[in-house]
Coordinates of C-alpha atoms in Angstrom, one line a residue:
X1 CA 159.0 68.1 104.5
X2 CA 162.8 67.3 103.7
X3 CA 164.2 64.4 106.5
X4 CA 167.4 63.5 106.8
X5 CA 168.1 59.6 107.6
X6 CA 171.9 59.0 108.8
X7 CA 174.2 56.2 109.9
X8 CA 177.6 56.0 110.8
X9 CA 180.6 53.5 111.5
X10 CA 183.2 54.1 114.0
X11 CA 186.3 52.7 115.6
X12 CA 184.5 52.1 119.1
X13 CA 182.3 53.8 121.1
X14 CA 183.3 56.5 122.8
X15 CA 184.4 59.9 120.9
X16 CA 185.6 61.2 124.1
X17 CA 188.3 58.3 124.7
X18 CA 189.9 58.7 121.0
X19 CA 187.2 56.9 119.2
X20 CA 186.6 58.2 115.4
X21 CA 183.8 58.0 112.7
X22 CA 185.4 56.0 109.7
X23 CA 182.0 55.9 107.8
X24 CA 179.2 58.0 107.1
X25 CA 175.7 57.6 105.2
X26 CA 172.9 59.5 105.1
X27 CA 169.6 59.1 102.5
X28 CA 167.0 61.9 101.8
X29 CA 163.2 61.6 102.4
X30 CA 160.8 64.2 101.9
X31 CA 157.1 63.8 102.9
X32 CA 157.9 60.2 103.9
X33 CA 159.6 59.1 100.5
X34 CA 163.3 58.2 99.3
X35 CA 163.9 60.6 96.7
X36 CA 167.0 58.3 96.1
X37 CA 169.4 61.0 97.0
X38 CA 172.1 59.5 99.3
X39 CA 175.5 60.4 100.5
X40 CA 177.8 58.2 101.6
X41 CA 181.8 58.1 102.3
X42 CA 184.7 56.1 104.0
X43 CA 187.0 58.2 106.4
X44 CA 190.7 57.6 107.5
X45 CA 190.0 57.8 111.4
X46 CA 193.8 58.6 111.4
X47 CA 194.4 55.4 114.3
X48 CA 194.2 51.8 114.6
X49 CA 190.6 50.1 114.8
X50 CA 190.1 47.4 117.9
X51 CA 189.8 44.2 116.2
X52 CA 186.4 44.0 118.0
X53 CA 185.5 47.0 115.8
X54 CA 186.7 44.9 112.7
X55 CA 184.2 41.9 113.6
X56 CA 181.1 44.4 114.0
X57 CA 181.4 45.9 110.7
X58 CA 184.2 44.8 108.9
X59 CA 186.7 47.4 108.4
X60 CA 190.3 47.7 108.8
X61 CA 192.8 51.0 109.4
X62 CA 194.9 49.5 106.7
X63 CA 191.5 49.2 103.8
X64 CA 190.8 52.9 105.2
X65 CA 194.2 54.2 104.7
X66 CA 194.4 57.0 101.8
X67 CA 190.7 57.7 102.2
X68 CA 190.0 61.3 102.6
X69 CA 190.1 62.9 106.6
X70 CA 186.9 63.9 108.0
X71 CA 187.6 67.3 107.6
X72 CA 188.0 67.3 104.0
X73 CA 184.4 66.3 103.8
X74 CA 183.0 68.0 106.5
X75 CA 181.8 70.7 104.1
X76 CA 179.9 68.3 102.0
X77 CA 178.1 66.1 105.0
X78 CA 176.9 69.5 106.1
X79 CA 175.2 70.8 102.6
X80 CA 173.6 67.0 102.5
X81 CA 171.8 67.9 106.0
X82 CA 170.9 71.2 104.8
X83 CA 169.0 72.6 108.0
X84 CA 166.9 69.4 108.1
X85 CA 165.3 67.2 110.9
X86 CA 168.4 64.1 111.3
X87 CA 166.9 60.9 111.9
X88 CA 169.1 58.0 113.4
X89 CA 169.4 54.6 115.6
X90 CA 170.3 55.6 118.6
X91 CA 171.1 59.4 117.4
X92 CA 172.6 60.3 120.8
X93 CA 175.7 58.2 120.0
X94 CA 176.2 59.1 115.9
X95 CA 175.4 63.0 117.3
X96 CA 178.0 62.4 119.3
X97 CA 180.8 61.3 117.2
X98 CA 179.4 63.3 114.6
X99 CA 180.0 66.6 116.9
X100 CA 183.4 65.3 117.7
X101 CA 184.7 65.1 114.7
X102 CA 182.9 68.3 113.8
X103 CA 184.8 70.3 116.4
X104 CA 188.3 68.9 115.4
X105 CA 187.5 69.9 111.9
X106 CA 186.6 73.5 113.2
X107 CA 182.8 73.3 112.1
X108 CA 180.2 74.0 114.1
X109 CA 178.3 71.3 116.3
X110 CA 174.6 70.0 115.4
X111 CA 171.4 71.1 116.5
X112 CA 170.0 68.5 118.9
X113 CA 166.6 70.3 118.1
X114 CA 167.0 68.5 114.6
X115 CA 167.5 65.2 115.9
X116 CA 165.0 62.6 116.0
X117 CA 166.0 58.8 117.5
X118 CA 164.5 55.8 115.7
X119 CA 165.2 53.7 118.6
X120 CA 163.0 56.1 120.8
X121 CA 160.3 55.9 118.2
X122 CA 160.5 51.8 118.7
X123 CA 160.6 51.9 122.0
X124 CA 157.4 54.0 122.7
X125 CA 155.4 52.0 120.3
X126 CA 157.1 48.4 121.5
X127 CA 157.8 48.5 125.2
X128 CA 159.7 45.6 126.5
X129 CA 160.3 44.4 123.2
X130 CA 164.1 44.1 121.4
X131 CA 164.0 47.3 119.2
X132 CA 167.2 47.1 117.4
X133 CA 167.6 47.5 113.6
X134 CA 167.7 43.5 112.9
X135 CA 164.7 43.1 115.3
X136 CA 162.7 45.5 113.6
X137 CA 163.3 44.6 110.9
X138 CA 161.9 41.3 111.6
X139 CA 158.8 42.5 113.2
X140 CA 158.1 45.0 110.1
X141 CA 158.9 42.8 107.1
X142 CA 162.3 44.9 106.1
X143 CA 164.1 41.9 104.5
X144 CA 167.5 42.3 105.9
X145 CA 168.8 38.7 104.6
X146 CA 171.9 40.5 103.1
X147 CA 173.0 42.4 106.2
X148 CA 175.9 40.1 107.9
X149 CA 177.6 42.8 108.8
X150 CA 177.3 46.4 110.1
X151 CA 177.4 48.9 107.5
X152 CA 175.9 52.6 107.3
X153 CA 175.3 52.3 103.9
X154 CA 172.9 49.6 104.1
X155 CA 171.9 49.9 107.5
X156 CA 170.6 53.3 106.8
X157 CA 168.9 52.0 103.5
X158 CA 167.1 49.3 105.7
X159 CA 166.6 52.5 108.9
X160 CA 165.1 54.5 106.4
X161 CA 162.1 51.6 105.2
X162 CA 161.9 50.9 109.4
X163 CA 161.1 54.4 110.0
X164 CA 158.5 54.7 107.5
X165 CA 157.1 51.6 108.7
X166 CA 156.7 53.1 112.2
X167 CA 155.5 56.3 110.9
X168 CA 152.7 54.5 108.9
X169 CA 153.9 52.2 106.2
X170 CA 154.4 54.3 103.5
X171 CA 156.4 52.9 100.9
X172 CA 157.7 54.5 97.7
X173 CA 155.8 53.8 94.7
X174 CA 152.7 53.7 96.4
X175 CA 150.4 55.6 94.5
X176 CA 147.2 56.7 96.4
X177 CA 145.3 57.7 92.8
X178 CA 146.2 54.8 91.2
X179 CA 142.7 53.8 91.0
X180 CA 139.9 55.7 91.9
X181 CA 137.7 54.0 94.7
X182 CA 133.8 54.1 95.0
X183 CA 134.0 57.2 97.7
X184 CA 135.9 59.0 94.3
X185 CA 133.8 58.1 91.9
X186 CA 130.8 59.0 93.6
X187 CA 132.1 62.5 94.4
X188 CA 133.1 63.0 90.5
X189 CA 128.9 63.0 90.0
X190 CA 127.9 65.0 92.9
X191 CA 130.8 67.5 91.2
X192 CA 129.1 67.1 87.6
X193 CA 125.4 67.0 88.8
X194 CA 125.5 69.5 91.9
X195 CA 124.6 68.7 95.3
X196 CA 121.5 66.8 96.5
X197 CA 119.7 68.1 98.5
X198 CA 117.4 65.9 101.1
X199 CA 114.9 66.3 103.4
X200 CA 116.0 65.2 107.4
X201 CA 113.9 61.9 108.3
X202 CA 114.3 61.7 112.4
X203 CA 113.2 58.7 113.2
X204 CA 111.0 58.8 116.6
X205 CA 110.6 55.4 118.8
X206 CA 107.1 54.5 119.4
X207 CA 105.7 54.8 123.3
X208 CA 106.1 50.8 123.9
X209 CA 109.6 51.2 122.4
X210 CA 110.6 53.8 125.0
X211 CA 109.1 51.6 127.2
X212 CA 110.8 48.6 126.5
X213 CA 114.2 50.4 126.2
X214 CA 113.6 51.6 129.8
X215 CA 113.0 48.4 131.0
X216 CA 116.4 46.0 129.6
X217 CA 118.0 49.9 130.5
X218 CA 117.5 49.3 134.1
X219 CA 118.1 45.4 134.2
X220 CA 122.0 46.7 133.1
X221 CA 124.6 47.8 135.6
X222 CA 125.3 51.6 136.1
X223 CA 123.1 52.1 132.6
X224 CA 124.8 54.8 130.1
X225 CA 121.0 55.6 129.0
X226 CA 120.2 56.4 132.9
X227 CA 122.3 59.0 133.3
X228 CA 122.1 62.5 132.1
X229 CA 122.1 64.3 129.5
X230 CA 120.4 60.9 128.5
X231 CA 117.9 60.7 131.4
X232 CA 115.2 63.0 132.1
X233 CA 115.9 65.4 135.4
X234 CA 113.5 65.1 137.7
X235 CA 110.0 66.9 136.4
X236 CA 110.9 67.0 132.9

């Protein structure tokens, strides 16, 4: 299973009021591992960037001047996602600017179908907890000592080790045959000897066990053992 784990940067928050994507980074997973395939490029958003922009993740129009225009790499973001499920912080709002600038550049939108939200993920599993990328992180060991600022390049190295965290801690590297347990071995000789076959030993309670059982059964409140399929009907 191919997964897609994205990131961008933008010059505020709101496509619809002017706002453009000036970064983009996206990793490859597939059955819950980095393959170590990435993508990741800088865009001229073509306008100015808020200087409260600049303090969140550190870029300026003029370092982003001369770098290509979304729509010169539009063609290449799309062939990374492939037809894959898109996983992202919060996907509603890079979905968003991502189908912006998708539209301007005459490509097609994104299939929400494909998008699956991190931040929802968190949520469910930590209600009423802070779930964003630096508190998870936190919570699930991602060492995120280097991250002083945002950036999609290494904010979607760390989303992508948070996400397999909350999908079960798989890591890369971890190597499941590594070493053989008991359970293993043990099945390696029935394989070489054949199966063993043994003979059913029920074990059947004496009368003055059934008896005493009865007796600390009915000393308990509303008793599992009194009631049927447990208990005898009447005349049994």
């Amino acid at each position: 299973m191919r997964q897609v784990v994205l990131d961008t940067e933008t010059t505020g928050l709101d496509p619809a009021s002017g706002d453009r994507v000036i970064e983009v980074a996206a990793i490859e997973i597939y059955n819950f591992m980095p393959t170590g395939q990435t993508f990741h490029v800088l865009v001229d958003p073509e306008r100015d960037i808020p200087e409260e922009a600049t303090r969140v993740h550190g870029f300026t129009a003029e370092m982003l001047r001369g770098k290509p225009l979304f729509a010169a790499i539009a063609d290449d973001l799309l062939a990374f996602l492939g037809e894959d499920e898109i996983i992202a912080h919060n996907a509603p709002f890079d979905f968003g600017f991502l189908d912006a600038e998708l539209v301007r550049a005459g490509r097609p939108k994104l299939d929400r179908t494909r998008m699956l939200d991190s931040l929802a993920i968190a949520k469910r599993r930590y209600p009423g907890l802070p779930n964003s990328l630096d508190a998870l992180c936190r919570r699930l060991g991602v060492d995120n000592s280097m991250r002083s600022s945002h950036n999609a390049l290494l904010d979607v190295k760390l989303l992508a080790e948070v996400f397999l965290q909350l999908m079960g801690g798989k890591q890369p590297g971890f190597d499941l045959a590594a070493a053989p347990s008991r359970r293993d071995a043990a099945a390696v000789v029935v394989e070489a000897v054949g199966p063993v076959n043994r003979t059913p030993r029920p074990i059947q309670p004496s009368e003055a066990e059934l008896a005493a059982h009865a007796a600390f059964a009915k000393r308990l409140k509303d008793a599992l053992w009194l009631k049927p399929p447990f208990a005898e009907a009447p005349g049994e």
